[in-house]
């Protein structure tokens, strides 16, 4: 099954499933767009987290620039099956924080670690 998930088609199917799960959509196709399906910044956080748990890594920025599962699958990075993302403590912005490279580093620095269940709870409270 892991090898199927590593294929481009497998990543698209996984992302379709995750979009549907996070957004409460009945059926999501490869070309359906995140915002058109009702996605917002809160559901983007949940999708990034669920995808990471499923072995795919991308940022919220990646999601908003590549809104369909097919587009997002092309930029998502496959995580090693046994690798857990390491949470680093949040640091004060560096001198390069205003640059594109500094913004990318800040985008990838987790400020908090939340489980999918905790994200779901937050999402429910905000809707």
Tab-separated table of C-alpha atoms in Angstrom:
chain	number	residue	atom	x	y	z
A	1	UNK	CA	0.000	0.000	0.000
A	2	UNK	CA	2.856	2.420	0.774
A	3	UNK	CA	4.201	2.013	-2.759
A	4	UNK	CA	0.751	2.879	-4.159
A	5	UNK	CA	0.705	6.038	-2.048
A	6	UNK	CA	4.147	7.002	-3.415
A	7	UNK	CA	2.889	6.966	-7.009
A	8	UNK	CA	1.500	10.228	-8.432
A	9	UNK	CA	-1.928	8.617	-8.810
A	10	UNK	CA	-1.796	7.331	-5.240
A	11	UNK	CA	-0.935	10.796	-3.896
A	12	UNK	CA	-3.827	12.357	-5.843
A	13	UNK	CA	-6.263	9.730	-4.511
A	14	UNK	CA	-4.980	10.228	-0.965
A	15	UNK	CA	-5.367	13.995	-1.266
A	16	UNK	CA	-8.901	13.629	-2.684
A	17	UNK	CA	-9.783	11.525	0.358
A	18	UNK	CA	-8.179	14.012	2.768
A	19	UNK	CA	-9.897	17.006	1.105
A	20	UNK	CA	-13.258	15.230	1.454
A	21	UNK	CA	-12.577	14.285	5.074
A	22	UNK	CA	-11.407	17.727	6.189
A	23	UNK	CA	-13.991	19.717	4.216
A	24	UNK	CA	-16.927	17.368	4.804
A	25	UNK	CA	-17.437	16.939	1.054
A	26	UNK	CA	-19.138	13.819	-0.263
A	27	UNK	CA	-16.880	13.376	-3.273
A	28	UNK	CA	-13.750	15.281	-4.299
A	29	UNK	CA	-12.233	14.958	-7.759
A	30	UNK	CA	-8.615	15.485	-8.770
A	31	UNK	CA	-9.346	18.928	-10.263
A	32	UNK	CA	-11.686	20.246	-7.539
A	33	UNK	CA	-10.280	23.382	-5.914
A	34	UNK	CA	-9.816	23.791	-2.166
A	35	UNK	CA	-11.460	27.216	-1.849
A	36	UNK	CA	-14.337	26.247	-4.171
A	37	UNK	CA	-15.069	23.337	-1.818
A	38	UNK	CA	-15.352	25.707	1.157
A	39	UNK	CA	-11.764	25.518	2.362
A	40	UNK	CA	-10.361	28.295	4.537
A	41	UNK	CA	-7.249	28.950	6.620
A	42	UNK	CA	-8.460	26.797	9.522
A	43	UNK	CA	-9.294	23.809	7.318
A	44	UNK	CA	-5.937	24.352	5.562
A	45	UNK	CA	-4.201	23.753	8.904
A	46	UNK	CA	-6.188	20.567	9.394
A	47	UNK	CA	-5.415	19.354	5.861
A	48	UNK	CA	-1.670	20.009	6.222
A	49	UNK	CA	-1.675	18.112	9.524
A	50	UNK	CA	-3.684	15.140	8.229
A	51	UNK	CA	-1.531	14.909	5.116
A	52	UNK	CA	1.619	14.901	7.243
A	53	UNK	CA	0.133	12.095	9.355
A	54	UNK	CA	-0.512	10.205	6.095
A	55	UNK	CA	3.068	10.702	4.890
A	56	UNK	CA	2.801	13.790	2.661
A	57	UNK	CA	4.327	17.144	3.453
A	58	UNK	CA	3.356	20.531	2.057
A	59	UNK	CA	2.752	23.977	3.493
A	60	UNK	CA	-0.408	26.048	3.639
A	61	UNK	CA	1.198	28.275	1.040
A	62	UNK	CA	1.660	25.233	-1.239
A	63	UNK	CA	-2.036	24.450	-0.760
A	64	UNK	CA	-3.242	27.950	-1.618
A	65	UNK	CA	-0.982	28.098	-4.698
A	66	UNK	CA	-1.893	24.543	-5.846
A	67	UNK	CA	-5.518	24.162	-4.813
A	68	UNK	CA	-6.564	20.929	-6.497
A	69	UNK	CA	-5.455	17.482	-5.314
A	70	UNK	CA	-3.747	16.921	-8.690
A	71	UNK	CA	-1.771	20.184	-8.478
A	72	UNK	CA	-0.918	19.687	-4.818
A	73	UNK	CA	0.265	16.109	-5.414
A	74	UNK	CA	2.891	17.469	-7.799
A	75	UNK	CA	4.494	19.662	-5.106
A	76	UNK	CA	3.891	17.559	-1.979
A	77	UNK	CA	6.932	15.784	-0.608
A	78	UNK	CA	6.700	12.125	0.348
A	79	UNK	CA	7.850	11.528	3.923
A	80	UNK	CA	9.751	8.384	4.815
A	81	UNK	CA	7.321	5.879	6.386
A	82	UNK	CA	9.113	5.752	9.730
A	83	UNK	CA	10.072	9.429	9.829
A	84	UNK	CA	8.192	11.660	12.198
A	85	UNK	CA	8.470	15.385	11.573
A	86	UNK	CA	10.507	16.949	14.339
A	87	UNK	CA	8.869	19.894	15.992
A	88	UNK	CA	11.359	22.625	16.714
A	89	UNK	CA	10.639	25.288	19.281
A	90	UNK	CA	9.464	28.558	17.791
A	91	UNK	CA	12.273	31.055	17.537
A	92	UNK	CA	12.276	34.800	17.203
A	93	UNK	CA	12.382	35.893	13.553
A	94	UNK	CA	15.909	36.188	12.258
A	95	UNK	CA	17.347	39.121	10.389
A	96	UNK	CA	16.287	37.451	7.123
A	97	UNK	CA	12.672	37.045	8.223
A	98	UNK	CA	11.477	39.747	5.830
A	99	UNK	CA	13.015	37.991	2.834
A	100	UNK	CA	11.425	35.245	0.751
A	101	UNK	CA	13.842	32.715	2.281
A	102	UNK	CA	13.034	33.971	5.776
A	103	UNK	CA	9.273	33.751	5.132
A	104	UNK	CA	9.654	30.166	3.868
A	105	UNK	CA	11.544	29.224	7.022
A	106	UNK	CA	8.851	30.811	9.193
A	107	UNK	CA	6.123	29.029	7.206
A	108	UNK	CA	7.709	25.661	8.008
A	109	UNK	CA	8.368	26.351	11.711
A	110	UNK	CA	5.537	24.916	13.789
A	111	UNK	CA	4.384	27.188	16.578
A	112	UNK	CA	2.323	24.472	18.249
A	113	UNK	CA	1.794	20.759	17.804
A	114	UNK	CA	-1.841	19.703	17.595
A	115	UNK	CA	-3.252	16.261	16.945
A	116	UNK	CA	-5.876	15.792	14.217
A	117	UNK	CA	-8.510	15.421	16.945
A	118	UNK	CA	-7.482	18.733	18.515
A	119	UNK	CA	-7.606	20.443	15.104
A	120	UNK	CA	-11.078	18.993	14.496
A	121	UNK	CA	-12.237	20.318	17.858
A	122	UNK	CA	-10.912	23.810	17.072
A	123	UNK	CA	-12.485	23.730	13.606
A	124	UNK	CA	-15.875	22.715	15.055
A	125	UNK	CA	-15.749	25.531	17.609
A	126	UNK	CA	-14.941	28.120	14.966
A	127	UNK	CA	-17.749	27.168	12.579
